[in-house]
Amino acid sequence: MTTTIELSEKQEKIVYAENGPIYVKASAGSGKTRVLTERVRHLLTKTNKKVLALTFTNKAGEEIKERLSDMPEIEKRVFVGTFHSFCQTMLENHGNLIGLAKMPHIFEDETDRLELIGQAIKQTPSYAVKYKTQNEKEQKNFRYRVLNFISEMKRKLITDDEIATHTSDENIALLYCNYQDILRAQNAIDFDDLLKRSYDLLVNYPKIAALYRRSFFAICIDEAQDLNNAQYQLLLALANGEFTNIMMVGDPNQSIYHFNGSSPDYMDKQFFSDFKPEIVELNENYRSSKAVLAAAEKIIPDAEYIAETVKEGIFEINQLNDEEAEARWVVDKIKELIALKTHGDIEGEIICEKIAVLARNKYIFNSLEIQLKEVNLPFYYKMTPGVIQFESDLMKIFDLALKVRLNPQDSLHKQRLLNRLKIETTENMNLEDVVSQVSDELNKNFITLVIELSDDGSNLKQVLEKFKDNLSVEDENEKYMIFNDINDLLKHWHNYAKKTDSKSLHQFKNAMALGQTHPLSQHAGITLSTVHTMKGQEFDIVFVIGMDDETFPDYRAVRSGGIEMTQEKNNLYVAFTRAKRFLYVSWPQKRMMPWGNYKTRRISRFMKVFND
């Protein structure tokens, strides 16, 4: 297959390299994801086998999938996902070999795990007495210390029998064992177990590791500076000294997950020692243009290195009469850029999805939103991704009831459900028993709804839509929240259902726990976002609007001064560096106040450096 993607000479050397171990030492903005994606594309032209592409975030995985979406049967030919999602797939297919009769439920929430620590303390009488004498802060610190110890032991792949030799505190060793017993009793595992149990599977059943080696032609690992011990040992167990067609791409200076036991040493030293890879340095900066980086450097001097930057780019500051004029200028510029279709600094066609408009606060978008609608330019507000958080009391009950329905052994969430419903705990109580003791008719009907859901979720949408149609709640705010919660859940279900032929509520809950169902891919058009929500995101073309003083920086920060103003300046730097090629900054000379008067504005004090 011939690729039309523009590659530099250094990037081509990596993409078309001979099979074997490669370490791509890539600096910021050098096109790491592009190189990895095009390497995968090239490898697939040389084999009928699959390629394994491992990432550290679902967002990175989705980006790789999107870039490869033009290839036929790509879903069957490439496994793209996080280490945890790959491990989940292994355990779903082969977990029975290590005693997992069915895929356990995943306890991903830190609050849940801390509560399990609390239960483990109660089951450790030798320590429980001392624990009761501690104040609340001491108890909290101890629970976190135990949780960190448990995670560390699992990342080091220490067996349960060896725990006592890794701490001088026998109480913590006992708590580890009790914590594991509680998980097992509830048919559950935590995130660290996903890696550890998968490692156990590969080591104890070499034929399974051999099966995966035969299935995959190559392994590509993105952001490899964030590897931890468990992930690296999993890779070694999979390779078993025989599989060497492995590429690691990463930047030792960008390791951000130290709290999770990660270290660039696994990429820089261990991989080098174990596989003797070819090392290729990628140091050209394609992420941001010279114009954007020069502007950012004015905000915070020496924050970026411009020497290896390739693209020239555009930076402009625009003064407008008021918010309406500012919005009109932004809309006209967007229409002009889209009509241009192509530009030498931007790869591919200029489309709405390559454009973002940022502001300090959401209300700044009011005039722009009206004008975007008037000219039919598509847009959406970027929301913070993450595990679904229900706002309404009713949907919180639904969430707990569904967890209990899917895993009757889950005593943790069963107790929370009973507490919320104000029902006294009864031994071996099931959901039907719970329904019989609920006095509130709405809660009773909703839990009955959970019981009636099909195991494959085939009636989930129908049942919830019918419930909405018949919902009778006096408090309109509560009703509004319930509707939003149900719609949010159905979006997650839609994103899960379209990715799999074999659906189940159990898999759906685990997919949500791993962050695989967030409706990110449904968004299209120009992105409108506050600066805080845009960290980690980049666009070819960025507009930063509302750069008048006391709007950005925010008037509250101006009053407070000190660290608040430092944070505001950092936020502006982040806003500037979200632009890869073109950056347009604008501000209104006056604003309409809510009571109907215009108020004169001055340009942001942060922008005065451009007049020097």
Coordinates of C-alpha atoms in Angstrom, one line a residue:
M1 CA 0.0 0.0 0.0
T2 CA 1.3 3.4 -0.9
T3 CA 1.1 6.0 1.8
T4 CA 0.4 9.7 1.1
I5 CA 1.5 10.8 4.5
E6 CA 4.3 13.4 4.4
L7 CA 7.4 12.0 6.2
S8 CA 10.8 13.5 6.8
E9 CA 14.0 11.6 6.0
K10 CA 14.4 10.5 9.6
Q11 CA 10.8 9.5 9.9
E12 CA 11.1 7.4 6.7
K13 CA 14.2 5.6 8.1
I14 CA 12.1 4.4 11.1
V15 CA 8.9 3.6 9.2
Y16 CA 10.7 1.4 6.6
A17 CA 13.4 -0.1 8.8
E18 CA 14.1 -3.8 8.6
N19 CA 12.4 -6.1 11.0
G20 CA 13.9 -6.3 14.4
P21 CA 14.2 -4.3 17.7
I22 CA 14.1 -0.5 17.3
Y23 CA 14.3 2.2 19.9
V24 CA 13.0 5.6 18.6
K25 CA 14.3 8.3 20.9
A26 CA 11.8 11.0 20.1
S27 CA 11.7 14.5 21.4
A28 CA 8.6 16.6 21.9
G29 CA 6.6 17.4 18.8
S30 CA 8.8 15.1 16.5
G31 CA 5.8 13.0 15.3
K32 CA 6.1 10.0 17.6
T33 CA 2.5 8.9 16.9
R34 CA 2.8 9.5 13.2
V35 CA 5.9 7.3 13.0
L36 CA 4.4 4.5 15.0
T37 CA 1.2 4.6 13.0
E38 CA 3.0 4.6 9.6
R39 CA 5.3 1.8 10.9
V40 CA 2.2 -0.3 11.6
R41 CA 0.8 0.5 8.2
H42 CA 4.0 -0.5 6.5
L43 CA 4.3 -3.8 8.6
L44 CA 0.8 -4.8 7.6
T45 CA 1.9 -4.8 3.9
K46 CA 4.5 -7.4 4.7
T47 CA 2.4 -10.0 6.6
N48 CA -1.0 -11.5 7.0
K49 CA -0.5 -11.7 10.8
K50 CA -1.6 -9.1 13.3
V51 CA 0.3 -6.2 14.8
L52 CA 0.1 -5.3 18.5
A53 CA 0.2 -1.6 19.2
L54 CA 0.2 -0.7 22.9
T55 CA -0.5 2.7 24.3
F56 CA -0.8 4.3 27.7
T57 CA -4.1 6.1 27.2
N58 CA -7.4 5.3 25.4
K59 CA -7.1 8.7 23.7
A60 CA -3.7 7.7 22.1
G61 CA -5.2 4.4 21.0
E62 CA -8.2 6.1 19.4
E63 CA -5.9 8.5 17.5
I64 CA -3.9 5.5 16.1
K65 CA -7.1 3.7 15.1
E66 CA -8.4 6.8 13.4
R67 CA -5.2 7.3 11.4
L68 CA -5.4 3.6 10.2
S69 CA -9.1 3.6 9.6
D70 CA -8.6 3.8 5.8
M71 CA -7.0 0.3 5.8
P72 CA -9.3 -2.7 5.0
E73 CA -10.3 -4.9 8.0
I74 CA -8.0 -2.9 10.3
E75 CA -9.9 -4.0 13.4
K76 CA -9.0 -7.6 12.7
R77 CA -5.5 -6.9 11.7
V78 CA -4.3 -4.6 14.5
F79 CA -4.9 -4.7 18.3
V80 CA -4.6 -1.1 19.4
G81 CA -5.1 -0.4 23.1
T82 CA -3.7 0.1 26.5
F83 CA -1.7 -2.5 28.4
H84 CA -4.7 -3.0 30.7
S85 CA -7.1 -3.5 27.8
F86 CA -4.8 -6.1 26.2
C87 CA -4.5 -7.9 29.5
Q88 CA -8.3 -7.9 29.9
T89 CA -8.6 -9.5 26.5
M90 CA -6.0 -12.2 27.4
L91 CA -7.8 -13.0 30.7
E92 CA -11.2 -13.1 29.0
N93 CA -9.9 -15.7 26.5
H94 CA -7.6 -17.8 28.7
G95 CA -8.2 -16.8 32.4
N96 CA -9.7 -20.3 33.1
L97 CA -6.2 -21.7 33.0
I98 CA -5.3 -19.6 36.2
G99 CA -8.5 -20.3 38.0
L100 CA -10.7 -17.6 36.7
A101 CA -14.0 -19.3 35.9
K102 CA -15.2 -16.1 34.3
M103 CA -13.8 -12.6 33.8
P104 CA -13.7 -10.9 37.2
H105 CA -15.2 -7.5 37.8
I106 CA -12.7 -4.7 37.8
F107 CA -12.5 -2.4 40.9
E108 CA -10.9 0.7 39.2
D109 CA -12.1 3.4 41.6
E110 CA -9.6 4.4 44.3
T111 CA -12.5 5.0 46.8
D112 CA -13.6 1.4 46.4
R113 CA -10.1 0.1 47.0
L114 CA -9.6 2.3 50.0
E115 CA -12.9 0.9 51.4
L116 CA -11.6 -2.6 50.9
I117 CA -8.5 -1.7 52.9
G118 CA -10.9 -0.6 55.7
Q119 CA -12.6 -4.0 55.5
A120 CA -9.2 -5.7 55.6
I121 CA -8.3 -3.8 58.7
K122 CA -11.5 -5.0 60.4
Q123 CA -10.5 -8.5 59.5
T124 CA -7.0 -8.1 61.0
P125 CA -7.7 -8.0 64.8
S126 CA -4.0 -7.8 65.6
Y127 CA -3.9 -4.3 64.0
A128 CA -7.6 -3.2 64.3
V129 CA -7.2 -2.3 68.0
K130 CA -4.3 0.1 67.3
Y131 CA -6.1 1.5 64.2
K132 CA -9.1 2.5 66.4
T133 CA -6.8 4.6 68.6
Q134 CA -5.6 6.8 65.7
N135 CA -7.2 10.1 64.7
E136 CA -9.0 10.4 61.4
K137 CA -6.0 11.9 59.5
E138 CA -3.7 9.1 60.8
Q139 CA -6.2 6.4 59.7
K140 CA -6.5 8.0 56.2
N141 CA -2.7 8.2 55.8
F142 CA -2.4 4.6 56.9
R143 CA -5.0 3.3 54.4
Y144 CA -3.2 5.1 51.6
R145 CA 0.1 3.7 52.7
V146 CA -1.3 0.2 52.6
L147 CA -2.9 0.8 49.2
N148 CA 0.5 2.1 47.8
F149 CA 2.3 -1.0 49.3
I150 CA -0.2 -3.4 47.6
S151 CA 0.2 -1.6 44.3
E152 CA 4.0 -1.7 44.6
M153 CA 4.0 -5.4 45.4
K154 CA 1.8 -6.2 42.4
R155 CA 3.9 -4.0 40.1
K156 CA 7.0 -5.9 41.3
L157 CA 5.1 -9.2 40.6
I158 CA 5.7 -10.4 44.2
T159 CA 3.7 -13.6 44.9
D160 CA 1.4 -13.7 47.9
D161 CA 3.7 -16.2 49.6
E162 CA 6.6 -13.7 49.4
I163 CA 4.8 -10.6 50.7
A164 CA 6.0 -11.0 54.3
T165 CA 9.7 -10.9 53.2
H166 CA 9.2 -7.5 51.6
T167 CA 8.1 -5.5 54.7
S168 CA 9.2 -5.4 58.3
D169 CA 5.6 -4.5 59.2
E170 CA 3.7 -7.9 59.6
N171 CA 0.4 -6.0 59.9
I172 CA 0.8 -4.6 56.4
A173 CA 1.6 -8.1 55.1
L174 CA -1.5 -9.5 56.7
L175 CA -3.6 -6.6 55.3
Y176 CA -2.3 -7.4 51.8
C177 CA -3.5 -11.0 52.1
N178 CA -6.9 -10.0 53.6
Y179 CA -7.3 -7.4 50.8
Q180 CA -6.7 -10.1 48.2
D181 CA -9.1 -12.5 50.0
I182 CA -11.9 -9.9 50.0
L183 CA -11.3 -9.3 46.2
R184 CA -11.5 -13.0 45.5
A185 CA -14.7 -13.4 47.6
Q186 CA -16.3 -10.7 45.4
N187 CA -15.0 -12.2 42.1
A188 CA -13.1 -9.0 41.6
I189 CA -9.6 -7.7 40.7
D190 CA -8.0 -4.3 40.7
F191 CA -6.1 -2.5 37.9
D192 CA -2.7 -3.9 39.1
D193 CA -4.1 -7.4 39.1
L194 CA -4.9 -7.1 35.4
L195 CA -1.2 -6.9 34.7
K196 CA -0.1 -9.4 37.4
R197 CA -2.6 -12.1 36.5
S198 CA -1.8 -11.7 32.8
Y199 CA 1.9 -12.1 33.6
D200 CA 1.2 -15.2 35.6
L201 CA -0.8 -16.6 32.7
L202 CA 2.1 -16.1 30.2
V203 CA 4.8 -17.4 32.6
N204 CA 2.9 -20.5 33.9
Y205 CA 1.4 -21.4 30.5
P206 CA 4.2 -20.9 27.9
K207 CA 1.9 -22.3 25.1
I208 CA -0.3 -19.2 25.5
A209 CA 2.7 -16.9 25.1
A210 CA 3.7 -18.9 22.1
L211 CA 0.2 -18.6 20.7
Y212 CA 0.4 -14.8 20.9
R213 CA 3.9 -14.8 19.4
R214 CA 2.6 -16.7 16.4
S215 CA -0.4 -14.4 16.1
F216 CA 1.6 -11.1 16.1
F217 CA 4.1 -10.1 13.5
A218 CA 5.3 -7.1 15.4
I219 CA 4.8 -5.2 18.7
C220 CA 4.9 -1.4 18.8
I221 CA 4.8 0.5 22.1
D222 CA 3.9 4.2 22.2
E223 CA 5.2 6.6 25.0
A224 CA 7.5 3.8 26.2
Q225 CA 9.1 6.2 28.7
D226 CA 6.1 5.4 30.9
L227 CA 6.6 1.7 31.2
N228 CA 6.7 0.2 34.7
N229 CA 8.1 -3.1 35.9
A230 CA 4.9 -5.2 35.5
Q231 CA 4.4 -3.9 31.9
Y232 CA 8.0 -4.5 30.9
Q233 CA 8.1 -8.0 32.5
L234 CA 4.8 -8.8 30.7
L235 CA 6.6 -7.9 27.4
L236 CA 9.6 -10.1 28.3
A237 CA 7.2 -13.0 29.1
L238 CA 5.4 -12.5 25.8
A239 CA 8.7 -12.3 23.8
N240 CA 10.4 -15.2 25.7
G241 CA 13.8 -14.4 24.1
E242 CA 12.4 -15.4 20.7
F243 CA 10.3 -12.5 19.5
T244 CA 12.4 -9.4 18.6
N245 CA 10.3 -7.4 16.1
I246 CA 9.6 -4.8 18.7
M247 CA 9.6 -1.0 18.4
M248 CA 9.6 1.3 21.4
V249 CA 8.9 5.0 20.8
G250 CA 9.4 7.5 23.6
D251 CA 11.1 10.5 25.1
P252 CA 13.0 10.0 28.4
N253 CA 12.3 13.6 29.3
Q254 CA 8.5 13.2 29.2
S255 CA 8.0 10.5 31.8
I256 CA 4.9 11.6 33.7
Y257 CA 3.6 8.5 35.6
H258 CA 6.3 8.1 38.3
F259 CA 3.5 7.7 40.9
N260 CA 2.6 4.5 39.1
G261 CA 6.2 3.0 39.3
S262 CA 7.1 4.0 35.8
S263 CA 10.6 4.9 34.7
P264 CA 12.3 5.7 31.4
D265 CA 15.0 3.2 32.4
Y266 CA 12.8 0.3 31.1
M267 CA 13.1 1.8 27.7
D268 CA 16.5 3.4 27.9
K269 CA 18.4 0.7 29.7
Q270 CA 16.5 -2.6 30.1
F271 CA 15.2 -2.7 26.5
F272 CA 18.7 -1.8 25.3
S273 CA 20.3 -4.5 27.4
D274 CA 17.7 -7.3 26.6
F275 CA 17.1 -6.7 22.9
K276 CA 20.1 -4.7 21.6
P277 CA 17.9 -2.4 19.5
E278 CA 18.9 0.0 16.7
I279 CA 18.6 3.5 18.2
V280 CA 17.2 6.3 16.0
E281 CA 16.9 9.8 17.3
L282 CA 13.9 11.9 16.2
N283 CA 14.5 15.5 17.1
E284 CA 12.7 17.6 14.5
N285 CA 9.8 19.6 16.0
Y286 CA 6.7 19.2 13.8
R287 CA 4.2 19.8 16.6
S288 CA 4.3 23.6 16.9
S289 CA 5.4 26.2 14.3
K290 CA 8.2 28.7 14.8
A291 CA 5.6 31.6 15.1
V292 CA 3.7 29.8 17.8
L293 CA 6.7 28.8 19.9
A294 CA 8.2 32.3 19.6
A295 CA 4.9 33.7 21.0
A296 CA 4.8 31.1 23.8
E297 CA 8.4 32.0 24.6
K298 CA 7.3 35.6 25.2
I299 CA 4.8 34.5 27.8
I300 CA 7.2 32.2 29.7
P301 CA 10.8 32.7 28.4
D302 CA 12.9 29.6 27.6
A303 CA 9.9 27.3 28.1
E304 CA 10.3 25.8 24.6
Y305 CA 13.2 24.9 22.4
I306 CA 12.8 26.3 18.9
A307 CA 16.0 25.3 17.1
E308 CA 14.7 22.1 15.5
T309 CA 11.3 23.5 14.5
V310 CA 10.4 22.9 10.9
K311 CA 7.2 24.8 10.1
E312 CA 7.0 28.7 10.0
G313 CA 3.3 29.1 11.0
I314 CA 1.3 32.3 11.8
F315 CA 0.8 34.3 15.0
E316 CA -1.6 37.3 15.1
I317 CA -3.1 39.7 17.7
N318 CA -6.4 41.3 16.8
Q319 CA -8.2 44.2 18.5
L320 CA -12.0 44.3 17.9
N321 CA -14.7 46.8 19.0
D322 CA -16.8 44.4 21.1
E323 CA -17.7 40.7 21.6
E324 CA -20.0 40.6 18.6
A325 CA -17.3 42.1 16.4
E326 CA -14.7 39.7 17.8
A327 CA -17.0 36.7 17.2
R328 CA -17.7 37.9 13.7
W329 CA -14.0 38.3 13.0
V330 CA -13.3 34.7 14.2
V331 CA -16.1 33.2 12.1
D332 CA -14.9 35.1 9.0
K333 CA -11.4 33.9 9.5
I334 CA -12.5 30.3 9.9
K335 CA -14.6 30.5 6.7
E336 CA -11.5 32.1 4.9
L337 CA -9.2 29.2 6.1
I338 CA -11.7 26.5 5.2
A339 CA -12.2 28.1 1.7
L340 CA -8.4 28.1 1.3
K341 CA -8.5 24.3 1.7
T342 CA -4.8 23.7 1.9
H343 CA -1.7 25.4 3.2
G344 CA 2.0 24.4 3.1
D345 CA 2.2 24.4 6.9
I346 CA -0.8 22.1 7.5
E347 CA -1.0 18.5 6.5
G348 CA -4.1 17.6 4.5
E349 CA -7.2 19.6 4.0
I350 CA -8.2 22.4 6.3
I351 CA -11.4 21.3 7.9
C352 CA -13.4 22.3 11.0
E353 CA -12.0 19.4 13.0
K354 CA -8.5 20.9 12.8
I355 CA -9.7 24.2 14.5
A356 CA -10.2 25.0 18.2
V357 CA -11.4 28.2 19.9
L358 CA -10.2 28.6 23.5
A359 CA -11.3 31.0 26.2
R360 CA -10.6 31.5 29.9
N361 CA -14.3 31.0 30.8
K362 CA -17.2 29.4 29.1
Y363 CA -19.4 32.5 29.0
I364 CA -16.9 34.1 26.6
F365 CA -18.3 31.8 23.9
N366 CA -21.9 33.3 24.0
S367 CA -21.6 35.6 21.0
L368 CA -19.4 33.2 19.0
E369 CA -21.9 30.3 19.5
I370 CA -24.8 32.5 18.1
Q371 CA -22.7 33.4 15.0
L372 CA -21.5 29.9 14.3
K373 CA -25.1 28.7 14.3
E374 CA -26.1 31.5 11.9
V375 CA -23.5 30.5 9.3
N376 CA -24.1 26.7 9.9
L377 CA -20.5 26.0 11.0
P378 CA -20.5 22.8 13.1
F379 CA -19.0 23.0 16.6
Y380 CA -19.1 21.3 19.9
Y381 CA -18.1 22.0 23.5
K382 CA -15.2 19.8 24.7
M383 CA -16.1 17.9 27.9
T384 CA -13.6 16.4 30.3
P385 CA -13.4 12.6 29.6
G386 CA -13.5 10.0 32.4
V387 CA -15.6 7.4 34.1
I388 CA -19.3 8.2 34.0
Q389 CA -20.3 10.1 37.1
F390 CA -24.1 10.2 37.8
E391 CA -25.6 13.4 39.3
S392 CA -29.1 12.2 40.2
D393 CA -29.8 10.1 43.3
L394 CA -31.9 7.7 41.2
M395 CA -29.1 6.9 38.7
K396 CA -26.6 6.4 41.5
I397 CA -29.0 3.7 42.9
F398 CA -29.2 2.3 39.3
D399 CA -25.4 2.1 39.1
L400 CA -25.1 0.3 42.4
A401 CA -28.0 -2.1 41.7
L402 CA -26.5 -2.9 38.3
K403 CA -23.1 -3.8 39.9
V404 CA -24.9 -6.1 42.4
R405 CA -27.0 -7.6 39.6
L406 CA -23.9 -8.4 37.5
N407 CA -21.9 -9.6 40.5
P408 CA -24.0 -10.9 43.4
Q409 CA -20.7 -11.6 45.4
D410 CA -20.0 -7.8 45.4
S411 CA -20.6 -7.1 49.0
L412 CA -19.0 -3.7 48.9
H413 CA -21.5 -2.1 46.5
K414 CA -24.4 -4.2 47.9
Q415 CA -23.8 -2.5 51.3
R416 CA -23.6 0.9 49.6
L417 CA -27.0 0.2 47.9
L418 CA -28.6 -0.8 51.1
N419 CA -27.2 2.2 52.9
R420 CA -28.6 4.6 50.2
L421 CA -32.0 2.9 50.4
K422 CA -31.9 2.9 54.3
I423 CA -32.4 -0.9 54.5
E424 CA -30.8 -2.9 57.3
T425 CA -28.3 -5.5 56.2
T426 CA -29.6 -9.0 55.9
E427 CA -27.4 -12.0 55.2
N428 CA -27.5 -13.3 51.6
M429 CA -29.9 -10.6 50.5
N430 CA -30.4 -10.6 46.7
L431 CA -31.8 -7.8 44.5
E432 CA -35.3 -9.3 44.6
D433 CA -35.2 -9.2 48.5
V434 CA -34.0 -5.6 48.3
V435 CA -37.0 -4.7 46.1
S436 CA -39.4 -6.2 48.6
Q437 CA -38.1 -3.9 51.3
V438 CA -38.0 -0.6 49.3
S439 CA -40.9 1.7 50.3
D440 CA -40.3 4.4 47.7
E441 CA -42.2 3.5 44.6
L442 CA -39.8 5.1 42.1
N443 CA -36.8 3.3 43.6
K444 CA -38.7 0.1 43.7
N445 CA -39.6 0.4 40.0
F446 CA -36.1 1.3 39.0
I447 CA -34.4 -1.6 40.8
T448 CA -37.0 -3.9 39.3
L449 CA -36.0 -2.5 35.9
V450 CA -32.4 -3.5 36.6
I451 CA -33.5 -7.1 37.4
E452 CA -35.4 -7.3 34.1
L453 CA -32.4 -6.2 32.0
S454 CA -31.2 -8.9 29.5
D455 CA -27.7 -10.2 30.2
D456 CA -26.7 -9.1 26.7
G457 CA -28.1 -5.6 27.2
S458 CA -30.4 -6.0 24.2
N459 CA -33.3 -4.2 26.0
L460 CA -31.3 -1.6 27.9
K461 CA -32.1 1.3 25.5
Q462 CA -35.7 0.3 25.2
V463 CA -36.3 -0.1 28.9
L464 CA -34.5 3.2 29.9
E465 CA -36.3 5.2 27.1
K466 CA -39.7 3.8 28.3
F467 CA -38.8 4.7 31.9
K468 CA -38.0 8.3 30.8
D469 CA -41.3 8.6 29.0
N470 CA -43.2 7.5 32.1
L471 CA -41.1 9.3 34.7
S472 CA -43.1 11.4 37.2
V473 CA -40.8 13.5 39.4
E474 CA -42.1 16.7 41.0
D475 CA -38.7 18.4 41.3
E476 CA -37.8 19.6 37.8
N477 CA -34.1 19.9 38.6
E478 CA -34.0 16.3 39.7
K479 CA -36.0 15.2 36.6
Y480 CA -33.5 17.1 34.4
M481 CA -30.6 15.4 36.1
I482 CA -32.1 11.9 35.7
F483 CA -32.8 12.6 32.0
N484 CA -29.2 13.7 31.5
D485 CA -27.8 10.7 33.4
I486 CA -29.8 8.2 31.4
N487 CA -28.8 9.9 28.1
D488 CA -25.2 9.8 29.1
L489 CA -25.4 6.1 30.0
L490 CA -27.0 5.4 26.6
K491 CA -24.2 7.2 24.8
H492 CA -21.7 5.0 26.6
W493 CA -23.7 1.9 25.7
H494 CA -23.9 3.0 22.0
N495 CA -20.1 3.4 21.9
Y496 CA -19.6 0.0 23.4
A497 CA -22.2 -1.8 21.3
K498 CA -20.9 -0.5 18.0
K499 CA -17.4 -1.9 18.7
T500 CA -18.4 -5.5 19.5
D501 CA -20.7 -8.2 18.0
S502 CA -20.9 -10.2 21.2
K503 CA -22.5 -7.8 23.8
S504 CA -22.9 -8.3 27.5
L505 CA -23.7 -6.0 30.4
H506 CA -20.8 -7.5 32.3
Q507 CA -18.3 -6.6 29.5
F508 CA -20.0 -3.2 29.2
K509 CA -19.3 -2.3 32.9
N510 CA -15.7 -3.4 32.5
A511 CA -15.3 -1.4 29.3
M512 CA -16.7 1.7 31.1
A513 CA -14.2 1.0 34.0
L514 CA -11.3 1.0 31.5
G515 CA -12.5 4.3 29.9
Q516 CA -13.2 2.6 26.6
T517 CA -16.8 3.8 26.1
H518 CA -16.5 7.6 26.5
P519 CA -18.3 9.3 23.6
L520 CA -15.2 11.1 22.4
S521 CA -15.5 10.0 18.8
Q522 CA -19.0 11.4 18.4
H523 CA -17.8 14.9 18.5
A524 CA -17.3 16.7 15.2
G525 CA -16.8 20.3 14.0
I526 CA -14.9 23.2 15.6
T527 CA -13.9 22.6 19.2
L528 CA -14.9 25.2 21.8
S529 CA -13.2 24.7 25.1
T530 CA -12.0 26.5 28.2
V531 CA -8.2 26.4 28.6
H532 CA -8.4 24.1 31.6
T533 CA -10.1 21.3 29.6
M534 CA -7.6 21.5 26.7
K535 CA -4.4 20.3 28.5
G536 CA -2.9 17.5 26.4
Q537 CA -4.9 18.4 23.3
E538 CA -3.5 20.1 20.1
F539 CA -5.0 21.5 16.9
D540 CA -3.5 22.9 13.7
I541 CA -5.3 26.2 14.1
V542 CA -6.2 27.8 17.5
F543 CA -8.1 31.0 18.3
V544 CA -7.7 32.4 21.8
I545 CA -10.5 34.9 22.3
G546 CA -11.4 37.2 25.2
M547 CA -7.8 38.4 25.9
D548 CA -8.9 41.5 27.7
D549 CA -7.6 42.2 31.2
E550 CA -9.6 40.8 34.1
T551 CA -11.1 38.3 31.7
F552 CA -7.7 36.6 31.0
P553 CA -6.2 36.8 33.6
D554 CA -9.4 36.3 35.5
Y555 CA -10.4 39.2 37.7
R556 CA -10.4 37.0 40.8
A557 CA -6.7 36.1 40.2
V558 CA -5.9 39.8 39.6
R559 CA -7.4 40.5 43.1
S560 CA -5.6 37.6 44.8
G561 CA -2.2 38.1 43.1
G562 CA 0.7 35.7 43.9
I563 CA 0.3 32.1 42.9
E564 CA -3.1 32.7 41.3
M565 CA -1.5 35.1 38.8
T566 CA 1.4 32.6 38.1
Q567 CA -1.2 30.0 37.4
E568 CA -3.1 32.3 35.0
K569 CA 0.2 32.9 33.1
N570 CA 0.8 29.1 33.0
N571 CA -2.8 28.7 31.6
L572 CA -2.1 31.2 28.8
Y573 CA 1.1 29.4 27.9
V574 CA -0.9 26.1 27.7
A575 CA -3.5 27.9 25.5
F576 CA -0.8 29.1 23.1
T577 CA 0.9 25.8 22.8
R578 CA -2.3 24.0 22.0
A579 CA -1.7 25.5 18.5
K580 CA 0.4 23.5 16.2
R581 CA 0.7 25.8 13.2
F582 CA -1.6 29.0 13.4
L583 CA -2.4 31.0 16.5
Y584 CA -4.9 33.9 16.5
V585 CA -5.4 36.0 19.6
S586 CA -8.2 38.5 19.9
W587 CA -9.8 40.9 22.5
P588 CA -12.8 43.3 22.6
Q589 CA -12.3 47.0 23.5
K590 CA -15.7 46.9 25.3
R591 CA -18.0 44.3 26.8
M592 CA -21.8 44.4 27.3
M593 CA -22.5 43.9 31.0
P594 CA -25.6 41.8 32.1
W595 CA -27.4 45.0 33.3
G596 CA -27.1 46.6 29.8
N597 CA -24.1 48.9 30.0
Y598 CA -20.9 48.7 27.9
K599 CA -17.7 48.6 29.9
T600 CA -14.4 49.7 28.4
R601 CA -11.7 47.0 28.4
R602 CA -7.9 47.0 28.1
I603 CA -5.7 44.3 26.5
S604 CA -4.5 41.6 28.9
R605 CA -1.5 42.6 30.9
F606 CA 0.1 39.3 29.7
M607 CA -0.1 40.5 26.1
K608 CA 1.8 43.7 26.7
V609 CA 5.1 41.8 26.1
F610 CA 4.3 41.9 22.4
N611 CA 4.6 45.7 22.3
D612 CA 8.1 45.7 23.7

